[in-house]
């Protein structure tokens, strides 16, 4: 059985990483479409760098939770038959042991140069405008996908959805496309669809089945049921 899992901010919430749209979310008081755009970066690059520098630094204070660990366990069992695509830019899947995670909205631990377009692993602050390790120009930005930009590796994601027997969405509001459309894509190609979320998402009616509760409980239970 080929399984595609889509994860969103909700899977990292119990690790202490704020979500985007919940009451105590990361962008409370801001319209996300105003903040997470290339135009916002052009207007206020230092403010945007400080925002992402703080989130990168905060990675040191958080740890994978049982939901991340359960998906790593599922990968151990299924290998290439499990495809995890995350909208999250944290590294909690990898720290739980997952090795094949596709970060469609980029990664905090990466920077991209606006001049040479090369991506570089990055652990330091960007707010002091360091030079690009590839071309030497001071044009590095966070390697994240903002509104109006095309997420990473859409061809690979579509191929995986085409081949999926089961599509599982975990901890995402279903408010942001193209990820919000994956459930319809998977269903159209014949996959069964399952939502695991704290509460019904915006797309909940598109799923064959929805289970509501914390990811740290639901995901280990689902994986345990699959693996026996
Ligand atoms: C728990 C829990 C617990 C809490 N357990 N659950 C009009 C109509 C349709 C589309 C568009 C439109 N106008 C523009 C668009 C496109 C636009 C879009 O979708 N806009 C919407 C606002 C409508 N999309 C784009 O621009 C994208 N690009 C694009 O479409 O390019 C065109 C193209 C695509 C493909 C092929 C060819 C062309 C780019 C979108 C980029 C999004 N970027 C961000 C920022 C990334 C960097 C950063 O992190 O700062 O990505 S925005 C933000 O939202 C972030 C997230 O990855 C993303 C999704 O959020 P997520 O993960 O769902 O979090 P929340 O907070 O929304 O939800 C958390 C959920 O967890 C909730 O449901 C909780 O209940 C739940 N939860 N605790 C289980 N313990």
PDB file of C-alpha atoms and ligand atoms in Angstrom:
ATOM      1  CA  UNK A   1       0.000   0.000   0.000  1.00  0.00           C
ATOM      2  CA  UNK A   2       1.368   3.415  -0.949  1.00  0.00           C
ATOM      3  CA  UNK A   3       0.663   6.146   1.598  1.00  0.00           C
ATOM      4  CA  UNK A   4       1.068   9.909   1.214  1.00  0.00           C
ATOM      5  CA  UNK A   5       1.058  11.905   4.463  1.00  0.00           C
ATOM      6  CA  UNK A   6       0.700  15.691   4.429  1.00  0.00           C
ATOM      7  CA  UNK A   7       1.647  17.450   7.670  1.00  0.00           C
ATOM      8  CA  UNK A   8       1.040  21.014   8.812  1.00  0.00           C
ATOM      9  CA  UNK A   9       1.719  23.194  11.815  1.00  0.00           C
ATOM     10  CA  UNK A  10      -0.628  21.179  14.039  1.00  0.00           C
ATOM     11  CA  UNK A  11       1.754  18.215  14.146  1.00  0.00           C
ATOM     12  CA  UNK A  12       4.415  20.396  15.779  1.00  0.00           C
ATOM     13  CA  UNK A  13       2.022  22.245  18.122  1.00  0.00           C
ATOM     14  CA  UNK A  14       2.504  19.796  20.991  1.00  0.00           C
ATOM     15  CA  UNK A  15       6.275  20.275  20.619  1.00  0.00           C
ATOM     16  CA  UNK A  16       5.758  23.959  21.407  1.00  0.00           C
ATOM     17  CA  UNK A  17       5.999  25.368  17.864  1.00  0.00           C
ATOM     18  CA  UNK A  18       3.181  27.904  17.363  1.00  0.00           C
ATOM     19  CA  UNK A  19       0.701  27.265  14.561  1.00  0.00           C
ATOM     20  CA  UNK A  20      -0.283  30.045  12.180  1.00  0.00           C
ATOM     21  CA  UNK A  21      -4.019  30.467  12.447  1.00  0.00           C
ATOM     22  CA  UNK A  22      -4.961  29.277  15.942  1.00  0.00           C
ATOM     23  CA  UNK A  23      -5.899  31.855  18.604  1.00  0.00           C
ATOM     24  CA  UNK A  24      -2.373  31.932  20.059  1.00  0.00           C
ATOM     25  CA  UNK A  25      -0.821  31.505  16.620  1.00  0.00           C
ATOM     26  CA  UNK A  26       2.379  32.872  15.220  1.00  0.00           C
ATOM     27  CA  UNK A  27       0.704  35.563  13.174  1.00  0.00           C
ATOM     28  CA  UNK A  28      -2.026  36.605  15.596  1.00  0.00           C
ATOM     29  CA  UNK A  29      -2.816  40.225  14.826  1.00  0.00           C
ATOM     30  CA  UNK A  30      -1.298  40.052  11.332  1.00  0.00           C
ATOM     31  CA  UNK A  31      -2.907  38.960   8.078  1.00  0.00           C
ATOM     32  CA  UNK A  32      -0.634  36.130   6.992  1.00  0.00           C
ATOM     33  CA  UNK A  33      -0.967  37.200   3.380  1.00  0.00           C
ATOM     34  CA  UNK A  34       0.534  40.579   4.389  1.00  0.00           C
ATOM     35  CA  UNK A  35       3.475  39.115   6.299  1.00  0.00           C
ATOM     36  CA  UNK A  36       4.515  36.035   4.339  1.00  0.00           C
ATOM     37  CA  UNK A  37       5.155  37.604   0.951  1.00  0.00           C
ATOM     38  CA  UNK A  38       8.208  38.578  -1.113  1.00  0.00           C
ATOM     39  CA  UNK A  39       6.805  42.122  -1.116  1.00  0.00           C
ATOM     40  CA  UNK A  40       6.908  42.258   2.701  1.00  0.00           C
ATOM     41  CA  UNK A  41      10.541  41.120   2.540  1.00  0.00           C
ATOM     42  CA  UNK A  42      11.426  43.783  -0.030  1.00  0.00           C
ATOM     43  CA  UNK A  43       9.787  46.445   2.141  1.00  0.00           C
ATOM     44  CA  UNK A  44      11.296  45.384   5.476  1.00  0.00           C
ATOM     45  CA  UNK A  45      14.075  42.808   5.051  1.00  0.00           C
ATOM     46  CA  UNK A  46      15.530  43.292   8.533  1.00  0.00           C
ATOM     47  CA  UNK A  47      12.156  42.773  10.251  1.00  0.00           C
ATOM     48  CA  UNK A  48      11.556  39.618   8.231  1.00  0.00           C
ATOM     49  CA  UNK A  49      15.071  38.309   8.989  1.00  0.00           C
ATOM     50  CA  UNK A  50      14.543  38.917  12.708  1.00  0.00           C
ATOM     51  CA  UNK A  51      11.237  37.017  12.589  1.00  0.00           C
ATOM     52  CA  UNK A  52      12.834  33.954  10.956  1.00  0.00           C
ATOM     53  CA  UNK A  53      16.095  34.258  12.962  1.00  0.00           C
ATOM     54  CA  UNK A  54      14.019  33.998  16.159  1.00  0.00           C
ATOM     55  CA  UNK A  55      12.129  30.973  14.838  1.00  0.00           C
ATOM     56  CA  UNK A  56      15.415  29.296  13.779  1.00  0.00           C
ATOM     57  CA  UNK A  57      16.944  29.940  17.206  1.00  0.00           C
ATOM     58  CA  UNK A  58      13.817  28.554  18.901  1.00  0.00           C
ATOM     59  CA  UNK A  59      14.326  25.187  17.184  1.00  0.00           C
ATOM     60  CA  UNK A  60      16.914  24.455  19.874  1.00  0.00           C
ATOM     61  CA  UNK A  61      14.199  24.577  22.539  1.00  0.00           C
ATOM     62  CA  UNK A  62      11.732  22.149  20.936  1.00  0.00           C
ATOM     63  CA  UNK A  63      11.744  18.391  20.426  1.00  0.00           C
ATOM     64  CA  UNK A  64       9.821  15.898  18.291  1.00  0.00           C
ATOM     65  CA  UNK A  65       6.594  14.641  19.867  1.00  0.00           C
ATOM     66  CA  UNK A  66       4.946  11.193  19.617  1.00  0.00           C
ATOM     67  CA  UNK A  67       3.311  12.119  16.285  1.00  0.00           C
ATOM     68  CA  UNK A  68       6.681  12.770  14.592  1.00  0.00           C
ATOM     69  CA  UNK A  69       8.100   9.614  16.173  1.00  0.00           C
ATOM     70  CA  UNK A  70       5.172   7.516  14.952  1.00  0.00           C
ATOM     71  CA  UNK A  71       5.664   8.703  11.346  1.00  0.00           C
ATOM     72  CA  UNK A  72       9.376   7.837  11.559  1.00  0.00           C
ATOM     73  CA  UNK A  73       8.371   4.374  12.795  1.00  0.00           C
ATOM     74  CA  UNK A  74       5.980   4.041   9.853  1.00  0.00           C
ATOM     75  CA  UNK A  75       8.789   4.985   7.448  1.00  0.00           C
ATOM     76  CA  UNK A  76      11.006   2.299   9.000  1.00  0.00           C
ATOM     77  CA  UNK A  77       8.281  -0.232   8.218  1.00  0.00           C
ATOM     78  CA  UNK A  78       7.179   0.983   4.768  1.00  0.00           C
ATOM     79  CA  UNK A  79      10.319   2.545   3.285  1.00  0.00           C
ATOM     80  CA  UNK A  80       9.589   4.141  -0.086  1.00  0.00           C
ATOM     81  CA  UNK A  81       5.898   3.229   0.162  1.00  0.00           C
ATOM     82  CA  UNK A  82       5.513   6.151   2.600  1.00  0.00           C
ATOM     83  CA  UNK A  83       5.855   9.675   1.216  1.00  0.00           C
ATOM     84  CA  UNK A  84       5.760  12.449   3.821  1.00  0.00           C
ATOM     85  CA  UNK A  85       5.312  15.962   2.504  1.00  0.00           C
ATOM     86  CA  UNK A  86       5.332  18.699   5.112  1.00  0.00           C
ATOM     87  CA  UNK A  87       4.345  22.330   4.929  1.00  0.00           C
ATOM     88  CA  UNK A  88       6.431  22.913   8.058  1.00  0.00           C
ATOM     89  CA  UNK A  89       9.807  24.575   7.953  1.00  0.00           C
ATOM     90  CA  UNK A  90      10.987  23.076  11.263  1.00  0.00           C
ATOM     91  CA  UNK A  91      13.199  19.968  11.333  1.00  0.00           C
ATOM     92  CA  UNK A  92      11.182  17.889  13.809  1.00  0.00           C
ATOM     93  CA  UNK A  93      10.374  15.085  11.355  1.00  0.00           C
ATOM     94  CA  UNK A  94      14.086  14.604  10.654  1.00  0.00           C
ATOM     95  CA  UNK A  95      14.990  14.755  14.338  1.00  0.00           C
ATOM     96  CA  UNK A  96      12.396  12.046  15.013  1.00  0.00           C
ATOM     97  CA  UNK A  97      14.210   9.825  12.489  1.00  0.00           C
ATOM     98  CA  UNK A  98      12.348  10.410   9.208  1.00  0.00           C
ATOM     99  CA  UNK A  99      14.746  10.432   6.253  1.00  0.00           C
ATOM    100  CA  UNK A 100      12.529  11.039   3.228  1.00  0.00           C
ATOM    101  CA  UNK A 101      10.595  14.209   4.122  1.00  0.00           C
ATOM    102  CA  UNK A 102       9.819  16.752   1.412  1.00  0.00           C
ATOM    103  CA  UNK A 103       9.574  20.329   2.762  1.00  0.00           C
ATOM    104  CA  UNK A 104       7.280  21.926   0.197  1.00  0.00           C
ATOM    105  CA  UNK A 105       7.390  25.360   1.923  1.00  0.00           C
ATOM    106  CA  UNK A 106      11.160  25.321   2.510  1.00  0.00           C
ATOM    107  CA  UNK A 107      13.238  24.974   5.658  1.00  0.00           C
ATOM    108  CA  UNK A 108      14.410  27.209   8.494  1.00  0.00           C
ATOM    109  CA  UNK A 109      17.832  25.534   8.375  1.00  0.00           C
ATOM    110  CA  UNK A 110      18.430  26.657   4.814  1.00  0.00           C
ATOM    111  CA  UNK A 111      19.052  29.997   3.108  1.00  0.00           C
ATOM    112  CA  UNK A 112      18.661  30.857  -0.557  1.00  0.00           C
ATOM    113  CA  UNK A 113      20.620  33.516  -2.430  1.00  0.00           C
ATOM    114  CA  UNK A 114      18.474  35.894  -4.466  1.00  0.00           C
ATOM    115  CA  UNK A 115      21.453  36.540  -6.774  1.00  0.00           C
ATOM    116  CA  UNK A 116      22.809  33.071  -7.616  1.00  0.00           C
ATOM    117  CA  UNK A 117      19.594  31.144  -6.610  1.00  0.00           C
ATOM    118  CA  UNK A 118      21.681  28.513  -4.768  1.00  0.00           C
ATOM    119  CA  UNK A 119      20.392  26.995  -1.515  1.00  0.00           C
ATOM    120  CA  UNK A 120      22.802  26.560   1.426  1.00  0.00           C
ATOM    121  CA  UNK A 121      22.397  24.835   4.776  1.00  0.00           C
ATOM    122  CA  UNK A 122      22.076  27.596   7.359  1.00  0.00           C
ATOM    123  CA  UNK A 123      22.096  27.624  11.155  1.00  0.00           C
ATOM    124  CA  UNK A 124      23.079  31.238  11.941  1.00  0.00           C
ATOM    125  CA  UNK A 125      21.170  34.526  11.846  1.00  0.00           C
ATOM    126  CA  UNK A 126      20.530  36.181   8.490  1.00  0.00           C
ATOM    127  CA  UNK A 127      19.705  39.587   9.991  1.00  0.00           C
ATOM    128  CA  UNK A 128      23.333  40.736   9.877  1.00  0.00           C
ATOM    129  CA  UNK A 129      23.303  40.161   6.089  1.00  0.00           C
ATOM    130  CA  UNK A 130      26.114  37.585   5.776  1.00  0.00           C
ATOM    131  CA  UNK A 131      27.604  36.806   2.327  1.00  0.00           C
ATOM    132  CA  UNK A 132      26.316  33.899   0.278  1.00  0.00           C
ATOM    133  CA  UNK A 133      28.772  30.972   0.696  1.00  0.00           C
ATOM    134  CA  UNK A 134      28.380  30.227  -3.026  1.00  0.00           C
ATOM    135  CA  UNK A 135      28.709  33.610  -4.774  1.00  0.00           C
ATOM    136  CA  UNK A 136      29.824  35.989  -2.007  1.00  0.00           C
ATOM    137  CA  UNK A 137      27.020  38.515  -2.515  1.00  0.00           C
ATOM    138  CA  UNK A 138      24.981  39.691   0.495  1.00  0.00           C
ATOM    139  CA  UNK A 139      21.629  38.662  -0.924  1.00  0.00           C
ATOM    140  CA  UNK A 140      20.586  35.705   1.262  1.00  0.00           C
ATOM    141  CA  UNK A 141      16.925  35.320   2.273  1.00  0.00           C
ATOM    142  CA  UNK A 142      15.147  32.660   4.314  1.00  0.00           C
ATOM    143  CA  UNK A 143      14.637  29.538   2.162  1.00  0.00           C
ATOM    144  CA  UNK A 144      10.889  29.525   2.659  1.00  0.00           C
ATOM    145  CA  UNK A 145       7.961  29.703   0.247  1.00  0.00           C
ATOM    146  CA  UNK A 146       5.859  32.823   0.635  1.00  0.00           C
ATOM    147  CA  UNK A 147       2.452  33.596  -0.884  1.00  0.00           C
ATOM    148  CA  UNK A 148       2.697  33.973  -4.647  1.00  0.00           C
ATOM    149  CA  UNK A 149       5.765  31.715  -4.855  1.00  0.00           C
ATOM    150  CA  UNK A 150       5.685  28.150  -6.158  1.00  0.00           C
ATOM    151  CA  UNK A 151       6.228  25.443  -3.521  1.00  0.00           C
ATOM    152  CA  UNK A 152       9.143  23.047  -3.940  1.00  0.00           C
ATOM    153  CA  UNK A 153       9.013  19.816  -5.953  1.00  0.00           C
ATOM    154  CA  UNK A 154       5.377  19.944  -7.048  1.00  0.00           C
ATOM    155  CA  UNK A 155       6.056  17.363  -9.791  1.00  0.00           C
ATOM    156  CA  UNK A 156       7.270  14.802  -7.232  1.00  0.00           C
ATOM    157  CA  UNK A 157       4.284  15.521  -5.014  1.00  0.00           C
ATOM    158  CA  UNK A 158       1.813  15.081  -7.866  1.00  0.00           C
ATOM    159  CA  UNK A 159       3.463  11.800  -8.886  1.00  0.00           C
ATOM    160  CA  UNK A 160       3.148  10.516  -5.312  1.00  0.00           C
ATOM    161  CA  UNK A 161      -0.506  11.584  -5.112  1.00  0.00           C
ATOM    162  CA  UNK A 162      -1.227   9.865  -8.442  1.00  0.00           C
ATOM    163  CA  UNK A 163       0.164   6.601  -7.050  1.00  0.00           C
ATOM    164  CA  UNK A 164      -1.317   6.816  -3.532  1.00  0.00           C
ATOM    165  CA  UNK A 165      -3.710   4.228  -2.104  1.00  0.00           C
ATOM    166  CA  UNK A 166      -4.160   6.269   1.074  1.00  0.00           C
ATOM    167  CA  UNK A 167      -3.780  10.030   1.684  1.00  0.00           C
ATOM    168  CA  UNK A 168      -3.553  11.232   5.278  1.00  0.00           C
ATOM    169  CA  UNK A 169      -3.625  14.901   6.273  1.00  0.00           C
ATOM    170  CA  UNK A 170      -2.316  15.734   9.758  1.00  0.00           C
ATOM    171  CA  UNK A 171      -2.591  19.061  11.587  1.00  0.00           C
ATOM    172  CA  UNK A 172      -3.284  21.462   8.765  1.00  0.00           C
ATOM    173  CA  UNK A 173      -6.115  23.971   8.433  1.00  0.00           C
ATOM    174  CA  UNK A 174      -6.672  23.378   4.716  1.00  0.00           C
ATOM    175  CA  UNK A 175      -6.518  27.141   4.194  1.00  0.00           C
ATOM    176  CA  UNK A 176      -3.452  27.313   1.926  1.00  0.00           C
ATOM    177  CA  UNK A 177      -3.158  25.992  -1.617  1.00  0.00           C
ATOM    178  CA  UNK A 178      -1.815  23.969  -3.334  1.00  0.00           C
ATOM    179  CA  UNK A 179      -1.560  21.723  -0.207  1.00  0.00           C
ATOM    180  CA  UNK A 180      -5.266  22.204   0.567  1.00  0.00           C
ATOM    181  CA  UNK A 181      -6.070  20.642  -2.810  1.00  0.00           C
ATOM    182  CA  UNK A 182      -4.063  17.447  -2.291  1.00  0.00           C
ATOM    183  CA  UNK A 183      -7.063  15.647  -0.755  1.00  0.00           C
ATOM    184  CA  UNK A 184      -9.113  16.260  -3.906  1.00  0.00           C
ATOM    185  CA  UNK A 185      -6.217  15.191  -6.133  1.00  0.00           C
ATOM    186  CA  UNK A 186      -5.724  11.969  -4.162  1.00  0.00           C
ATOM    187  CA  UNK A 187      -9.445  11.185  -4.097  1.00  0.00           C
ATOM    188  CA  UNK A 188      -9.748  11.785  -7.839  1.00  0.00           C
ATOM    189  CA  UNK A 189      -7.036   9.208  -8.509  1.00  0.00           C
ATOM    190  CA  UNK A 190      -8.768   6.630  -6.292  1.00  0.00           C
ATOM    191  CA  UNK A 191      -7.047   6.966  -2.927  1.00  0.00           C
ATOM    192  CA  UNK A 192      -8.857   6.664   0.378  1.00  0.00           C
ATOM    193  CA  UNK A 193      -8.514   9.893   2.387  1.00  0.00           C
ATOM    194  CA  UNK A 194      -8.169  10.414   6.152  1.00  0.00           C
ATOM    195  CA  UNK A 195      -7.906  13.604   8.198  1.00  0.00           C
ATOM    196  CA  UNK A 196      -6.236  13.653  11.642  1.00  0.00           C
ATOM    197  CA  UNK A 197      -6.695  17.112  13.145  1.00  0.00           C
ATOM    198  CA  UNK A 198      -7.524  18.786  16.435  1.00  0.00           C
ATOM    199  CA  UNK A 199     -10.797  20.021  14.944  1.00  0.00           C
ATOM    200  CA  UNK A 200     -12.498  19.860  11.537  1.00  0.00           C
ATOM    201  CA  UNK A 201     -10.327  21.667   8.970  1.00  0.00           C
ATOM    202  CA  UNK A 202     -11.670  23.887   6.199  1.00  0.00           C
ATOM    203  CA  UNK A 203     -11.463  20.860   3.894  1.00  0.00           C
ATOM    204  CA  UNK A 204     -12.877  18.266   6.267  1.00  0.00           C
ATOM    205  CA  UNK A 205     -15.869  17.450   4.034  1.00  0.00           C
ATOM    206  CA  UNK A 206     -13.521  16.254   1.264  1.00  0.00           C
ATOM    207  CA  UNK A 207     -12.171  13.382   3.395  1.00  0.00           C
ATOM    208  CA  UNK A 208     -13.610   9.869   3.550  1.00  0.00           C
ATOM    209  CA  UNK A 209     -12.919   9.847   7.285  1.00  0.00           C
ATOM    210  CA  UNK A 210     -11.942  12.446   9.898  1.00  0.00           C
ATOM    211  CA  UNK A 211     -10.628  11.808  13.405  1.00  0.00           C
ATOM    212  CA  UNK A 212     -10.398  14.782  15.740  1.00  0.00           C
ATOM    213  CA  UNK A 213      -7.991  15.166  18.655  1.00  0.00           C
ATOM    214  CA  UNK A 214      -4.333  15.975  19.356  1.00  0.00           C
ATOM    215  CA  UNK A 215      -1.844  14.660  16.813  1.00  0.00           C
ATOM    216  CA  UNK A 216       0.313  13.277  19.628  1.00  0.00           C
ATOM    217  CA  UNK A 217      -2.490  10.837  20.405  1.00  0.00           C
ATOM    218  CA  UNK A 218      -4.149  10.285  17.008  1.00  0.00           C
ATOM    219  CA  UNK A 219      -1.034   9.653  14.920  1.00  0.00           C
ATOM    220  CA  UNK A 220       0.542   6.960  17.152  1.00  0.00           C
ATOM    221  CA  UNK A 221      -2.879   5.281  17.370  1.00  0.00           C
ATOM    222  CA  UNK A 222      -3.308   5.333  13.575  1.00  0.00           C
ATOM    223  CA  UNK A 223       0.237   4.041  12.964  1.00  0.00           C
ATOM    224  CA  UNK A 224      -0.212   1.395  15.662  1.00  0.00           C
ATOM    225  CA  UNK A 225      -3.423   0.234  13.983  1.00  0.00           C
ATOM    226  CA  UNK A 226      -1.663  -0.041  10.604  1.00  0.00           C
ATOM    227  CA  UNK A 227       1.391  -1.887  11.876  1.00  0.00           C
ATOM    228  CA  UNK A 228      -0.406  -4.024  14.406  1.00  0.00           C
TER     229      UNK A 228
HETATM  230  C1  LIG B   1      -3.683  20.527  15.585  1.00  0.00           C
HETATM  231  C2  LIG B   1      -3.073  20.618  16.841  1.00  0.00           C
HETATM  232  C3  LIG B   1      -2.712  19.411  17.480  1.00  0.00           C
HETATM  233  C4  LIG B   1      -3.501  22.629  16.145  1.00  0.00           C
HETATM  234  N1  LIG B   1      -2.963  18.256  16.870  1.00  0.00           N
HETATM  235  N2  LIG B   1      -3.929  19.370  15.014  1.00  0.00           N
HETATM  236  C5  LIG B   1      -7.485  32.185  -3.886  1.00  0.00           C
HETATM  237  C6  LIG B   1      -8.003  30.903  -3.882  1.00  0.00           C
HETATM  238  C7  LIG B   1      -7.163  29.781  -3.831  1.00  0.00           C
HETATM  239  C8  LIG B   1      -5.786  29.932  -3.770  1.00  0.00           C
HETATM  240  C9  LIG B   1      -5.277  31.214  -3.789  1.00  0.00           C
HETATM  241  C10 LIG B   1      -6.112  32.324  -3.848  1.00  0.00           C
HETATM  242  N3  LIG B   1      -5.330  33.426  -3.834  1.00  0.00           N
HETATM  243  C11 LIG B   1      -4.024  33.044  -3.761  1.00  0.00           C
HETATM  244  C12 LIG B   1      -3.992  31.690  -3.722  1.00  0.00           C
HETATM  245  C13 LIG B   1      -2.748  30.841  -3.620  1.00  0.00           C
HETATM  246  C14 LIG B   1      -2.123  30.972  -2.248  1.00  0.00           C
HETATM  247  C15 LIG B   1      -3.160  30.613  -1.180  1.00  0.00           C
HETATM  248  O1  LIG B   1      -3.399  29.458  -0.890  1.00  0.00           O
HETATM  249  N4  LIG B   1      -3.744  31.623  -0.542  1.00  0.00           N
HETATM  250  C16 LIG B   1      -4.774  31.371   0.502  1.00  0.00           C
HETATM  251  C17 LIG B   1      -4.662  32.451   1.547  1.00  0.00           C
HETATM  252  C18 LIG B   1      -6.123  31.288  -0.168  1.00  0.00           C
HETATM  253  N5  LIG B   1      -1.027  30.029  -2.216  1.00  0.00           N
HETATM  254  C19 LIG B   1       0.178  30.370  -2.620  1.00  0.00           C
HETATM  255  O2  LIG B   1       0.464  31.496  -2.971  1.00  0.00           O
HETATM  256  C20 LIG B   1       1.184  29.248  -2.694  1.00  0.00           C
HETATM  257  N6  LIG B   1       1.772  29.233  -3.991  1.00  0.00           N
HETATM  258  C21 LIG B   1       1.048  28.957  -5.077  1.00  0.00           C
HETATM  259  O3  LIG B   1      -0.151  28.707  -5.036  1.00  0.00           O
HETATM  260  O4  LIG B   1       1.790  28.989  -6.228  1.00  0.00           O
HETATM  261  C22 LIG B   1       1.106  28.735  -7.464  1.00  0.00           C
HETATM  262  C23 LIG B   1       1.385  27.341  -7.955  1.00  0.00           C
HETATM  263  C24 LIG B   1       1.335  26.277  -7.103  1.00  0.00           C
HETATM  264  C25 LIG B   1       1.567  24.993  -7.566  1.00  0.00           C
HETATM  265  C26 LIG B   1       1.884  24.780  -8.873  1.00  0.00           C
HETATM  266  C27 LIG B   1       1.963  25.859  -9.740  1.00  0.00           C
HETATM  267  C28 LIG B   1       1.694  27.149  -9.279  1.00  0.00           C
HETATM  268  C29 LIG B   1       2.307  29.438  -1.668  1.00  0.00           C
HETATM  269  C30 LIG B   1       1.823  29.268  -0.281  1.00  0.00           C
HETATM  270  C31 LIG B   1       2.972  29.548   0.681  1.00  0.00           C
HETATM  271  C32 LIG B   1       2.531  29.439   2.135  1.00  0.00           C
HETATM  272  N7  LIG B   1       3.598  29.849   2.982  1.00  0.00           N
HETATM  273  C33 LIG B   1       3.433  29.769   4.432  1.00  0.00           C
HETATM  274  C34 LIG B   1       4.664  30.432   5.093  1.00  0.00           C
HETATM  275  C35 LIG B   1       5.882  29.536   4.990  1.00  0.00           C
HETATM  276  C36 LIG B   1       7.033  30.080   5.758  1.00  0.00           C
HETATM  277  C37 LIG B   1       6.769  30.199   7.243  1.00  0.00           C
HETATM  278  O5  LIG B   1       6.575  29.189   7.937  1.00  0.00           O
HETATM  279  O6  LIG B   1       6.802  31.338   7.732  1.00  0.00           O
HETATM  280  O7  LIG B   1       3.329  28.393   4.838  1.00  0.00           O
HETATM  281  S1  LIG B   1       1.887  30.467   4.986  1.00  0.00           S
HETATM  282  C38 LIG B   1       1.613  29.296   6.272  1.00  0.00           C
HETATM  283  O8  LIG B   1       0.407  28.538   6.007  1.00  0.00           O
HETATM  284  C39 LIG B   1       2.784  28.303   6.180  1.00  0.00           C
HETATM  285  C40 LIG B   1       2.086  26.999   6.394  1.00  0.00           C
HETATM  286  O9  LIG B   1       2.889  25.945   5.878  1.00  0.00           O
HETATM  287  C41 LIG B   1       0.780  27.186   5.678  1.00  0.00           C
HETATM  288  C42 LIG B   1      -0.295  26.261   6.105  1.00  0.00           C
HETATM  289  O10 LIG B   1      -0.599  26.413   7.480  1.00  0.00           O
HETATM  290  P1  LIG B   1      -0.969  25.146   8.332  1.00  0.00           P
HETATM  291  O11 LIG B   1       0.192  24.240   8.462  1.00  0.00           O
HETATM  292  O12 LIG B   1      -2.219  24.551   7.821  1.00  0.00           O
HETATM  293  O13 LIG B   1      -1.181  25.801   9.791  1.00  0.00           O
HETATM  294  P2  LIG B   1      -2.505  26.495  10.404  1.00  0.00           P
HETATM  295  O14 LIG B   1      -2.073  27.271  11.574  1.00  0.00           O
HETATM  296  O15 LIG B   1      -3.278  27.188   9.368  1.00  0.00           O
HETATM  297  O16 LIG B   1      -3.387  25.258  10.877  1.00  0.00           O
HETATM  298  C43 LIG B   1      -2.962  24.408  11.933  1.00  0.00           C
HETATM  299  C44 LIG B   1      -3.989  23.286  12.062  1.00  0.00           C
HETATM  300  O17 LIG B   1      -3.524  22.372  13.045  1.00  0.00           O
HETATM  301  C45 LIG B   1      -5.380  23.757  12.524  1.00  0.00           C
HETATM  302  O18 LIG B   1      -6.381  23.124  11.746  1.00  0.00           O
HETATM  303  C46 LIG B   1      -5.463  23.297  13.981  1.00  0.00           C
HETATM  304  O19 LIG B   1      -6.768  22.951  14.382  1.00  0.00           O
HETATM  305  C47 LIG B   1      -4.577  22.081  13.959  1.00  0.00           C
HETATM  306  N8  LIG B   1      -3.944  21.762  15.244  1.00  0.00           N
HETATM  307  N9  LIG B   1      -2.972  21.908  17.237  1.00  0.00           N
HETATM  308  C48 LIG B   1      -3.578  18.221  15.699  1.00  0.00           C
HETATM  309  N10 LIG B   1      -2.119  19.400  18.739  1.00  0.00           N
END
